[in-house]
JSON list of C-alpha atoms in Angstrom, two decimals:
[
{"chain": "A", "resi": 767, "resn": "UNK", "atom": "CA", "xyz": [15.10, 32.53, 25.93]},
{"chain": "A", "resi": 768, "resn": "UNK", "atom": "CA", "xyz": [12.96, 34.06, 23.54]},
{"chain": "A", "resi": 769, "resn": "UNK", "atom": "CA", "xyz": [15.15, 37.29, 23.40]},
{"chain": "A", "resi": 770, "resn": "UNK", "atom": "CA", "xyz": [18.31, 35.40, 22.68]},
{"chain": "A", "resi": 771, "resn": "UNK", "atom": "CA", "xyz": [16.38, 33.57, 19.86]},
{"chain": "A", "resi": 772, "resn": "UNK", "atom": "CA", "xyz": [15.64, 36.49, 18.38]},
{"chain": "A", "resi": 773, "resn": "UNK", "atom": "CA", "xyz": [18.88, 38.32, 18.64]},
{"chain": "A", "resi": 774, "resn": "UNK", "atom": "CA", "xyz": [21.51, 35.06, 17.26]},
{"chain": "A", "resi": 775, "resn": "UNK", "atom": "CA", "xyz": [19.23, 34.74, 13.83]},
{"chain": "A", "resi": 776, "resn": "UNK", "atom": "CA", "xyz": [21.39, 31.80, 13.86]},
{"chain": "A", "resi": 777, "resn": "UNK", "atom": "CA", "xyz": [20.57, 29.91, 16.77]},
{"chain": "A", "resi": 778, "resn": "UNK", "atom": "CA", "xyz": [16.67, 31.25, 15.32]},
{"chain": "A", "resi": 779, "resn": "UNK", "atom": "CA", "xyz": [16.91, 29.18, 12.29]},
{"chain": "A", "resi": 780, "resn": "UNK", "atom": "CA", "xyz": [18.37, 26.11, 13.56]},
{"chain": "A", "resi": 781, "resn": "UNK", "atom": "CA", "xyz": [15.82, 26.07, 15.71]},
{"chain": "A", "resi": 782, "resn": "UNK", "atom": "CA", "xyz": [12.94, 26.21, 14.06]},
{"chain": "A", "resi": 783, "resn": "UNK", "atom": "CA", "xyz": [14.80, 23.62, 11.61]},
{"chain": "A", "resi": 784, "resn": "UNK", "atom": "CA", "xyz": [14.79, 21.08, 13.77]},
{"chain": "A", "resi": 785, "resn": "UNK", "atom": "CA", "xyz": [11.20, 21.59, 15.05]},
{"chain": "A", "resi": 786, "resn": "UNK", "atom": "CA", "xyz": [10.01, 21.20, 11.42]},
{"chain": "A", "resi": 787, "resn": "UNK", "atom": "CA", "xyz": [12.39, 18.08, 11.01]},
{"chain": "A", "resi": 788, "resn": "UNK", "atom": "CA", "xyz": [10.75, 16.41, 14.48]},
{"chain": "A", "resi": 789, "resn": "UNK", "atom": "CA", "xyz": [7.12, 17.59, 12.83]},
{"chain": "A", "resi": 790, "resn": "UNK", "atom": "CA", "xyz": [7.98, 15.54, 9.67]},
{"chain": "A", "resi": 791, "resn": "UNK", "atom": "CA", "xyz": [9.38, 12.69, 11.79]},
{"chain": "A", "resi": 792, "resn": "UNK", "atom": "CA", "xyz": [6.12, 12.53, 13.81]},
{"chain": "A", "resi": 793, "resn": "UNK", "atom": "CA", "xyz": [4.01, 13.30, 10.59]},
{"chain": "A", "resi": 794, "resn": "UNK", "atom": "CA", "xyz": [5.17, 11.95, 7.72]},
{"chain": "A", "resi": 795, "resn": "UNK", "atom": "CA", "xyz": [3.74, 13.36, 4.36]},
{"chain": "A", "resi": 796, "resn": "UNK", "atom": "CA", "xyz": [4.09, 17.29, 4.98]},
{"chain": "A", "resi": 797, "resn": "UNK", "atom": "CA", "xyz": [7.23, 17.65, 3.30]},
{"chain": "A", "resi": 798, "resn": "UNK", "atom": "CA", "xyz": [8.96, 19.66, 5.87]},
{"chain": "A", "resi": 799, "resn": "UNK", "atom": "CA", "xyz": [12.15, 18.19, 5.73]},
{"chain": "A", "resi": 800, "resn": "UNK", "atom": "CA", "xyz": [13.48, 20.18, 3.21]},
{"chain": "A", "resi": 801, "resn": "UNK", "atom": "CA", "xyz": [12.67, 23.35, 4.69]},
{"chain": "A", "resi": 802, "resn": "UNK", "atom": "CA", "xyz": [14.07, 22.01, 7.67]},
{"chain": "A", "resi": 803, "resn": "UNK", "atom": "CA", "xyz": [17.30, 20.71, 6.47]},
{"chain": "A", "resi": 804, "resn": "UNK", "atom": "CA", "xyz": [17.71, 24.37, 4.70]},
{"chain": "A", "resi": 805, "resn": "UNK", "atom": "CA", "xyz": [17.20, 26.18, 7.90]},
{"chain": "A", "resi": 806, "resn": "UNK", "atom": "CA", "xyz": [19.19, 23.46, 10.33]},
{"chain": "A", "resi": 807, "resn": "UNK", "atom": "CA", "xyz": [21.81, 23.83, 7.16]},
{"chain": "A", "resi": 808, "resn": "UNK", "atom": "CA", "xyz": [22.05, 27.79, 7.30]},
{"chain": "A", "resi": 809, "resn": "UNK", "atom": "CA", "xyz": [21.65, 27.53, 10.86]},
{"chain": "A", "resi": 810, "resn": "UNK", "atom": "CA", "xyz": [24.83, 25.85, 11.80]},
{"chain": "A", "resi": 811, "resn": "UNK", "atom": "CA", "xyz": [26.71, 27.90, 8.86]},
{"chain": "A", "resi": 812, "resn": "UNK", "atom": "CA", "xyz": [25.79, 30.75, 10.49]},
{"chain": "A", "resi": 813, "resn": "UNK", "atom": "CA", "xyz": [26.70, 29.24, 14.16]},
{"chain": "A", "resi": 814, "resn": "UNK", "atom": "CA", "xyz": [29.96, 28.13, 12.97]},
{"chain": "A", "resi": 815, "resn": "UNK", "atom": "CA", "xyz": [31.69, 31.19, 11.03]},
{"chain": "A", "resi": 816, "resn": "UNK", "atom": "CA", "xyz": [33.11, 33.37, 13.11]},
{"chain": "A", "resi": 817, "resn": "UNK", "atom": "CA", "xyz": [32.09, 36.16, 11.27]},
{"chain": "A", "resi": 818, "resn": "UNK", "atom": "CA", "xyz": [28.65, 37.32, 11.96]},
{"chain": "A", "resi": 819, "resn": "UNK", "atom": "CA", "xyz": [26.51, 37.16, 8.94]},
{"chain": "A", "resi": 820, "resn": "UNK", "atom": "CA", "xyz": [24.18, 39.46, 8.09]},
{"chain": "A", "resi": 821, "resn": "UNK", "atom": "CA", "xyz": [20.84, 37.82, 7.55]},
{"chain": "A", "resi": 822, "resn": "UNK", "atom": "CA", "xyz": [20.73, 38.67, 3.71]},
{"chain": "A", "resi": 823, "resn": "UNK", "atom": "CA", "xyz": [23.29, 35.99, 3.52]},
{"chain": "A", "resi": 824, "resn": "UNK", "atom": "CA", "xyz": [21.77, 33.72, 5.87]},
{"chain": "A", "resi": 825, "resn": "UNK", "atom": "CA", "xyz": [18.35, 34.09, 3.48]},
{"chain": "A", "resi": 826, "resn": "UNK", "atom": "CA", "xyz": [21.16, 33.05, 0.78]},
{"chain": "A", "resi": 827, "resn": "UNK", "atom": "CA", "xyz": [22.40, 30.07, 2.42]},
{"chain": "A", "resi": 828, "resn": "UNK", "atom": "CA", "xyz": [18.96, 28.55, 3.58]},
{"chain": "A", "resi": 829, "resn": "UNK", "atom": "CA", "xyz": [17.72, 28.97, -0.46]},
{"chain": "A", "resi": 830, "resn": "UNK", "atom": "CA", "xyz": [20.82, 27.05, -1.96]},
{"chain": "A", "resi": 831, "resn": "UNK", "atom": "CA", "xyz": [20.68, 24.34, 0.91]},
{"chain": "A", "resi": 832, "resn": "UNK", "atom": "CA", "xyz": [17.29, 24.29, 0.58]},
{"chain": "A", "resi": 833, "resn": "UNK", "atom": "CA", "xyz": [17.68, 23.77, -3.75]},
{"chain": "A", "resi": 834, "resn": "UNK", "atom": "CA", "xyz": [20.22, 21.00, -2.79]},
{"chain": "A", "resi": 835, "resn": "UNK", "atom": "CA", "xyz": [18.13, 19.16, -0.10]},
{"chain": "A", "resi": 836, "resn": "UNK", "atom": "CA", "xyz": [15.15, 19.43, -2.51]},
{"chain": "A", "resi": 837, "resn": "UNK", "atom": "CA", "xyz": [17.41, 17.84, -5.73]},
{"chain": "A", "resi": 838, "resn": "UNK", "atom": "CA", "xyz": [18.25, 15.08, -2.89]},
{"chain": "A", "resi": 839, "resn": "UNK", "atom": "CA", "xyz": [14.76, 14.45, -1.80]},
{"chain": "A", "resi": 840, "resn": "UNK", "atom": "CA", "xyz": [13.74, 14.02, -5.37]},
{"chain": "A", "resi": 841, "resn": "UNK", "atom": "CA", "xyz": [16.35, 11.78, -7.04]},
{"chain": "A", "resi": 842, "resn": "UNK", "atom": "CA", "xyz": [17.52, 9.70, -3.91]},
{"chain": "A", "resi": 843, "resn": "UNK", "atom": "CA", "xyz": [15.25, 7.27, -1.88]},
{"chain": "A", "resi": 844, "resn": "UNK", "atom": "CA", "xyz": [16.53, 6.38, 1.92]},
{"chain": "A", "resi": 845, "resn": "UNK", "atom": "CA", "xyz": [13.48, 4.12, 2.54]},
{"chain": "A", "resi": 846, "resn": "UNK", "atom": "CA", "xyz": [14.03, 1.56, -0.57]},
{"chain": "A", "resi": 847, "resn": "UNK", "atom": "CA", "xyz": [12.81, 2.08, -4.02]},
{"chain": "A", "resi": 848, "resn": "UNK", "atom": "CA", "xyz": [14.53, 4.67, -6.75]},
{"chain": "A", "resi": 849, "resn": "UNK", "atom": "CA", "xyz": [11.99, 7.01, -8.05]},
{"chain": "A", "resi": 850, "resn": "UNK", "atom": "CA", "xyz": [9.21, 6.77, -4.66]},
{"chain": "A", "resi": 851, "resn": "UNK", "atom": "CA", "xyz": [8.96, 9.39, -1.96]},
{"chain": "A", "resi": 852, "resn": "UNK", "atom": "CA", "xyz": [11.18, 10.65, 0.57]},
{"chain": "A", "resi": 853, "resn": "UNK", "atom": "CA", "xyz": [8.58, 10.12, 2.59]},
{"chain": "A", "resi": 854, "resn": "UNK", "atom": "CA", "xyz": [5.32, 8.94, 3.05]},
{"chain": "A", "resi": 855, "resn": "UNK", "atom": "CA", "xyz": [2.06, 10.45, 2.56]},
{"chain": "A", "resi": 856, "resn": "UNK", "atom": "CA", "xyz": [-1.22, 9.73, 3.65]},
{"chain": "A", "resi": 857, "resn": "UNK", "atom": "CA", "xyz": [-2.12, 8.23, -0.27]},
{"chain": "A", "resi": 858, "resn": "UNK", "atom": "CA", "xyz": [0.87, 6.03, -0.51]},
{"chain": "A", "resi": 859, "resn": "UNK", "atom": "CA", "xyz": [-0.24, 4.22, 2.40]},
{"chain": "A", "resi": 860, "resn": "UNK", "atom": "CA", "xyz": [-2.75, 2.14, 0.88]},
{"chain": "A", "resi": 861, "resn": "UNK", "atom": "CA", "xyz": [-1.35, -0.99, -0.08]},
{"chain": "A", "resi": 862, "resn": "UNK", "atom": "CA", "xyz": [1.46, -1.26, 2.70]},
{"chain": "A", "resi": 863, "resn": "UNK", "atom": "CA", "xyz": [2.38, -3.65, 4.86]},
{"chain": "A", "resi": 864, "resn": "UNK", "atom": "CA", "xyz": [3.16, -4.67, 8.73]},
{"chain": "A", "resi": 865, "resn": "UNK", "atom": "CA", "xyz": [2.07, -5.67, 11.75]},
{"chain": "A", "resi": 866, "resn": "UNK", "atom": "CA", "xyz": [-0.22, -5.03, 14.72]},
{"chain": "A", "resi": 867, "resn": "UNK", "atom": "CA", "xyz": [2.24, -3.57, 17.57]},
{"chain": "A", "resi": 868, "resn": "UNK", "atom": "CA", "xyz": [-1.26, -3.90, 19.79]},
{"chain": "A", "resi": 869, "resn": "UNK", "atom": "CA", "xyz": [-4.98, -5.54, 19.95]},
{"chain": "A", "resi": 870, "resn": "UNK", "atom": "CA", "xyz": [-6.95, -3.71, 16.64]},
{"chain": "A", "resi": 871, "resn": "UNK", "atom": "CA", "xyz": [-10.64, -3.40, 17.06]},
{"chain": "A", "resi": 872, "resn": "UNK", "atom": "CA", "xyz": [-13.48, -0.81, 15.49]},
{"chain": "A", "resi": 873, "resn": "UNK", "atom": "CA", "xyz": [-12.75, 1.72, 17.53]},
{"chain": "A", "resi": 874, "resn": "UNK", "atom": "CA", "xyz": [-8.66, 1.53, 18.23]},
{"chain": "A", "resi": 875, "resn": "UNK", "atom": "CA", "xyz": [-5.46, -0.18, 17.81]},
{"chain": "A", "resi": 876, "resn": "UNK", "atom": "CA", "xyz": [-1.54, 0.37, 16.27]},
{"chain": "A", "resi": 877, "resn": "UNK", "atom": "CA", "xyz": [0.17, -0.75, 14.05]},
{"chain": "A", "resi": 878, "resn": "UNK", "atom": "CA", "xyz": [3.77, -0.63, 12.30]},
{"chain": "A", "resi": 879, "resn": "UNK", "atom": "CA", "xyz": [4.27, -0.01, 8.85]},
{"chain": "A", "resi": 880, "resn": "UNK", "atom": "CA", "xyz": [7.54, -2.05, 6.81]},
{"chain": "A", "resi": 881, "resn": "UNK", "atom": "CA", "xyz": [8.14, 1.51, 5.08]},
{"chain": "A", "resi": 882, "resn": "UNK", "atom": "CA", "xyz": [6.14, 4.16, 7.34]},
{"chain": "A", "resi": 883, "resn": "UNK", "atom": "CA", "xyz": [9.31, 6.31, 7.09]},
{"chain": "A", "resi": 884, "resn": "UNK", "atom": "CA", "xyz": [10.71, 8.01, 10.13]},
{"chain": "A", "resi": 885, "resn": "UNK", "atom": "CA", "xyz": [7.84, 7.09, 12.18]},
{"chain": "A", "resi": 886, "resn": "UNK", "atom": "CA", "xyz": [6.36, 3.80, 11.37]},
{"chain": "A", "resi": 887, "resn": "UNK", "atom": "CA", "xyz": [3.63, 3.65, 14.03]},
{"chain": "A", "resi": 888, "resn": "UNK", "atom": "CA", "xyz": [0.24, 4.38, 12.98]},
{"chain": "A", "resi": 889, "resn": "UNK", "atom": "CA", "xyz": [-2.85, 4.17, 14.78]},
{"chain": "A", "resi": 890, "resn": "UNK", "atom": "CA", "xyz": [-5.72, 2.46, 13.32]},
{"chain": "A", "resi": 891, "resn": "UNK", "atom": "CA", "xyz": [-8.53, 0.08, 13.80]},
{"chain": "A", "resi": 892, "resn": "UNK", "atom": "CA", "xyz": [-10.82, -2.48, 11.47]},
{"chain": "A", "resi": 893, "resn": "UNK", "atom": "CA", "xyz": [-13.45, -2.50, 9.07]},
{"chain": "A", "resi": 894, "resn": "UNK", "atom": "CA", "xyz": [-14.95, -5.41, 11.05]},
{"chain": "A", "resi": 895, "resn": "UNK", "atom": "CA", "xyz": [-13.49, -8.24, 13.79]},
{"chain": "A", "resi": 896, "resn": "UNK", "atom": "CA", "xyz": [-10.68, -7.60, 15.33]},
{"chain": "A", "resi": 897, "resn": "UNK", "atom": "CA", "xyz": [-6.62, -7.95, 14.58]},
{"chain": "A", "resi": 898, "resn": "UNK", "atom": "CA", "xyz": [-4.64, -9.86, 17.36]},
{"chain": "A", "resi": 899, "resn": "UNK", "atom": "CA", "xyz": [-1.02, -8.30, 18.37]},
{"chain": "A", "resi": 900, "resn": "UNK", "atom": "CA", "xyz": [1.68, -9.87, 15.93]},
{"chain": "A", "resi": 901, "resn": "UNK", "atom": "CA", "xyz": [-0.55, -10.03, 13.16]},
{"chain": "A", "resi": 902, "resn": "UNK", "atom": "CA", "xyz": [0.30, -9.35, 9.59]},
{"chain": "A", "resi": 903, "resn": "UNK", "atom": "CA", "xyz": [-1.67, -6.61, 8.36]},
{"chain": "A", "resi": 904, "resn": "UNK", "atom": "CA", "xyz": [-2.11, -4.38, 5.20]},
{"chain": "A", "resi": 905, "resn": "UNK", "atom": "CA", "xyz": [-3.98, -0.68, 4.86]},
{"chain": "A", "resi": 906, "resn": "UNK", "atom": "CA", "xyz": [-6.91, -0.42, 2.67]},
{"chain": "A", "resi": 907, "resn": "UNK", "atom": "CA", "xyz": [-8.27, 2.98, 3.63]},
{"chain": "A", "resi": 908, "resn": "UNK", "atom": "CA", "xyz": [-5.27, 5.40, 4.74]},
{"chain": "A", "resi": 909, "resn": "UNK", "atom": "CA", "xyz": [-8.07, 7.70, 6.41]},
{"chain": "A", "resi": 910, "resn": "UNK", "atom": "CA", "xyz": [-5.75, 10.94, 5.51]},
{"chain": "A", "resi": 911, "resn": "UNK", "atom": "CA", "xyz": [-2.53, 9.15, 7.73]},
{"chain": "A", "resi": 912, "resn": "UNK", "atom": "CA", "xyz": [-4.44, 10.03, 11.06]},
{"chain": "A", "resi": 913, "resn": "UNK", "atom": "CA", "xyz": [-5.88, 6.20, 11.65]},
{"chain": "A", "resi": 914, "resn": "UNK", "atom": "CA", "xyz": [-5.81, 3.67, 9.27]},
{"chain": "A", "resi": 915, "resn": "UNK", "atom": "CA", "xyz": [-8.16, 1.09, 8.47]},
{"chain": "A", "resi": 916, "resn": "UNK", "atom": "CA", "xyz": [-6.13, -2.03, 8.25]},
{"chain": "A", "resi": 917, "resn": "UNK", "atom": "CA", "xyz": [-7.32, -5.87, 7.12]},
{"chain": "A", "resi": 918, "resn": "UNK", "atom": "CA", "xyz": [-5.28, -9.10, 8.55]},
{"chain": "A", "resi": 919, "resn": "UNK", "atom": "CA", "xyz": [-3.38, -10.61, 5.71]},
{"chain": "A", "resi": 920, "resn": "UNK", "atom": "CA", "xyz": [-4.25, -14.01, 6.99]},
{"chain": "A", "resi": 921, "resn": "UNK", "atom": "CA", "xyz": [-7.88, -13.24, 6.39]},
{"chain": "A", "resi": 922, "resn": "UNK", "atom": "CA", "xyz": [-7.28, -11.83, 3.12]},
{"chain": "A", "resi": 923, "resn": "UNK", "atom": "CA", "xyz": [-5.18, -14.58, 2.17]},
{"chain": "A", "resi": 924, "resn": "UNK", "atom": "CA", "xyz": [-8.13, -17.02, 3.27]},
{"chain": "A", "resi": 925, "resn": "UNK", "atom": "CA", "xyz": [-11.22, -15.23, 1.27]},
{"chain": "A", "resi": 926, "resn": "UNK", "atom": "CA", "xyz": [-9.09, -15.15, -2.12]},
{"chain": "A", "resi": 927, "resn": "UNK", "atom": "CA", "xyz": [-8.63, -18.66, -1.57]},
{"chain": "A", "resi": 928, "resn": "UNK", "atom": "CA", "xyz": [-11.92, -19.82, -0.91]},
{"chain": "A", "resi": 929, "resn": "UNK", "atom": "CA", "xyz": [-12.86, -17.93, -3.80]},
{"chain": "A", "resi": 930, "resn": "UNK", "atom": "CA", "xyz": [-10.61, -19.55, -5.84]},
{"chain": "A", "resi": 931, "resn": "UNK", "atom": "CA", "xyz": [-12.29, -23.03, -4.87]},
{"chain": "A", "resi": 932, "resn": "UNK", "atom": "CA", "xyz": [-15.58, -22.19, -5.62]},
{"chain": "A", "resi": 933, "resn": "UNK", "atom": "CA", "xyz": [-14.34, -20.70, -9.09]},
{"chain": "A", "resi": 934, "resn": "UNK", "atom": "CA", "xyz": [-12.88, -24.44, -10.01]},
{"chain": "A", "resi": 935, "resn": "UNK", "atom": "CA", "xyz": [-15.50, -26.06, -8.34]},
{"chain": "A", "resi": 936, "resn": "UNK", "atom": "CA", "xyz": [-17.59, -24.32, -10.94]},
{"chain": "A", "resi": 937, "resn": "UNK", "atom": "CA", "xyz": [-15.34, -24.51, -13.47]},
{"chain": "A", "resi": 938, "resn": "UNK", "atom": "CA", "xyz": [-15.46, -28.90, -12.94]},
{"chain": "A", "resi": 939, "resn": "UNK", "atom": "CA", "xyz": [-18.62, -29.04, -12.26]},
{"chain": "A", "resi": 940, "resn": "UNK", "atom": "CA", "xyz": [-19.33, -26.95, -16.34]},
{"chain": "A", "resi": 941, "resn": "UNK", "atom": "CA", "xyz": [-16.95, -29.32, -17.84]},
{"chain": "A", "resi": 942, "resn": "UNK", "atom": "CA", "xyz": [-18.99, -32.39, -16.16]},
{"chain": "A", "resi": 943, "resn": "UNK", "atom": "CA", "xyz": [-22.34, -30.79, -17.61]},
{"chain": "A", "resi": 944, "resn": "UNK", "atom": "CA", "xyz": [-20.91, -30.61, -20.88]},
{"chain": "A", "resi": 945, "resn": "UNK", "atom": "CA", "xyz": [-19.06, -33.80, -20.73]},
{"chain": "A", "resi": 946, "resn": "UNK", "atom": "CA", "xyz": [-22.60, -35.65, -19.74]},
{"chain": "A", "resi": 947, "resn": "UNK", "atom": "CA", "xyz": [-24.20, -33.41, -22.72]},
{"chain": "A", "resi": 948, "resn": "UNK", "atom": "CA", "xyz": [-22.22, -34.50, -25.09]},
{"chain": "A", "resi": 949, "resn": "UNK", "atom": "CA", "xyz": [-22.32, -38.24, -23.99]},
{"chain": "A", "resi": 950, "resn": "UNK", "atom": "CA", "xyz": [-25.79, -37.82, -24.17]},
{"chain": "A", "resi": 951, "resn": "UNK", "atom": "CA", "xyz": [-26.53, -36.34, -27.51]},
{"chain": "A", "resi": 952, "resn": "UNK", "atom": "CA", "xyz": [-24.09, -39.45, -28.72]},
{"chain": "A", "resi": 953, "resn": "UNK", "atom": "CA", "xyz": [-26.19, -42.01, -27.42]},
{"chain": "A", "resi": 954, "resn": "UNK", "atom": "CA", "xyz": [-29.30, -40.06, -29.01]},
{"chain": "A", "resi": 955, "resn": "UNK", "atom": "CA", "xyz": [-27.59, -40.21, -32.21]},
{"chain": "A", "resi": 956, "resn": "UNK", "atom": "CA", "xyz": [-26.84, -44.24, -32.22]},
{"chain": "A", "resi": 957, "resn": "UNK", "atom": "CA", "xyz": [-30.43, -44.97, -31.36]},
{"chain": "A", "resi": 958, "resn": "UNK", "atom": "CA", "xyz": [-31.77, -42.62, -34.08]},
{"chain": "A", "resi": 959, "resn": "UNK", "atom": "CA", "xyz": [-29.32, -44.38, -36.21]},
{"chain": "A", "resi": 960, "resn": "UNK", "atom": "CA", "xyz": [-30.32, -47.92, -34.84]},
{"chain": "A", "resi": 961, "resn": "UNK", "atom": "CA", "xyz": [-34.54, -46.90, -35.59]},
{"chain": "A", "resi": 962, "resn": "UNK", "atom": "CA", "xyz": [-33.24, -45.73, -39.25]},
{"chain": "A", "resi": 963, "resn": "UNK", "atom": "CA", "xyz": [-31.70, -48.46, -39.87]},
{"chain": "A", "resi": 964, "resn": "UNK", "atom": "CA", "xyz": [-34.85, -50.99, -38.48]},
{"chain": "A", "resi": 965, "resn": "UNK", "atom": "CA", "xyz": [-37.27, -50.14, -41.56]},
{"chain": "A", "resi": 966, "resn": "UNK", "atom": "CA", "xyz": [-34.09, -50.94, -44.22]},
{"chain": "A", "resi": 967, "resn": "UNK", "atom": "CA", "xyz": [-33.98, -54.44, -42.87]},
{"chain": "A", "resi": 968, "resn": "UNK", "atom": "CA", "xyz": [-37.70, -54.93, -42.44]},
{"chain": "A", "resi": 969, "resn": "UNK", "atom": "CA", "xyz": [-38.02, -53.96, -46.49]},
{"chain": "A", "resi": 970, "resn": "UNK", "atom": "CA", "xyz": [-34.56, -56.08, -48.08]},
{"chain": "A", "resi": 971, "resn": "UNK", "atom": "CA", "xyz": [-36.50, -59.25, -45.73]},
{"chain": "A", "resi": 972, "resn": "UNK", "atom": "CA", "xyz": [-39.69, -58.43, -47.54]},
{"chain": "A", "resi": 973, "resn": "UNK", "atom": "CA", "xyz": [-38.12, -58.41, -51.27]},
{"chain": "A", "resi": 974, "resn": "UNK", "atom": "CA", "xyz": [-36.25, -61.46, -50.61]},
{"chain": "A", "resi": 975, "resn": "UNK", "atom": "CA", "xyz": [-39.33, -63.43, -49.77]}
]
């Protein structure tokens, strides 16, 4: 098997083609689809002309395919998006969305990612608590795309809302403070007013008698 690999340079490059295209599929992130499109691309060129082709030519082919399938990868997005990767690395993951295909614990778990490219299944596990199956989760730590550490977006969801309680509970109970205050320094005022106002009575009563 070997021997005939190495003797149909061919049948050699589509080969290792579509090992690096499975690699990427299994690992998104490494960027080996484009070499792997340029050798599957030169591979079959060379398969399908007749005419053997020396493998100067074949070097040839797998640079220009490889040019073109690089131009592609850049300016065209397959997963949704114009202008983000091809395909997903290990950075980009932070962020995304899905669900929990399985149980999520500490220690172990899966999930599937809305745009985890050609393999959306990931494993990972929580910060704390676990995730039950079906769950909606997102990825706060991508851990390098090896296992993810993943929150439930229900719990998420729930914390930013309590938090936003307690800020307007706050909030009402400053404007009640400052409401009372301000009632307060009023009433202060009319009974300052009221005591000024005693002793100017007191002296008119005294003049008139």
């Amino acid at each position: 098997m070997l021997d005939a690999l190495l003797g149909n340079v061919p049948l050699l490059l589509l080969s290792v083609g579509l090992v690096l295209m499975l690699l990427e599929a299994l690992s998104p992130g490494a960027h080996l689809i484009v070499i792997g499109v340029a050798l599957v691309g030169a591979g079959l060129i060379g398969a399908v002309v007749p005419v053997a082709l020396s493998p100067i030519i074949l070097a040839a082919l797998t640079l220009v395919i490889g040019l073109a399938a690089t131009y592609v990868y850049h300016e065209f997005d397959f997963y949704g998006g114009k202008g983000t990767a091809q395909t997903t690395d290990s950075d980009s993951l932070a962020g995304a969305t899905g669900y929990a295909t399985e149980r999520i614990t500490t220690r172990d778990g899966e999930v599937k990612l809305d745009q985890g490219g050609f393999a959306p299944y990931y494993s990972a596990r929580t910060s704390s608590g676990t995730i039950e199956e079906g769950e909606e989760i997102i990825v706060l730590d991508p851990g390098g795309g090896n296992v993810l550490t993943v929150e439930s977006l229900g719990a998420i969801g729930e914390d930013e809302i309590d938090r936003a309680l307690r800020e307007d509970a706050a909030n009402d109970g400053g404007t009640a403070d400052s409401t009372a205050g301000a009632a307060g320094d009023s009433l202060e005022e009319s009974s300052n007013a009221e005591t000024d106002a005693e002793p100017e009575r007191e002296t008119e009563t005294e003049k008139s008698s």
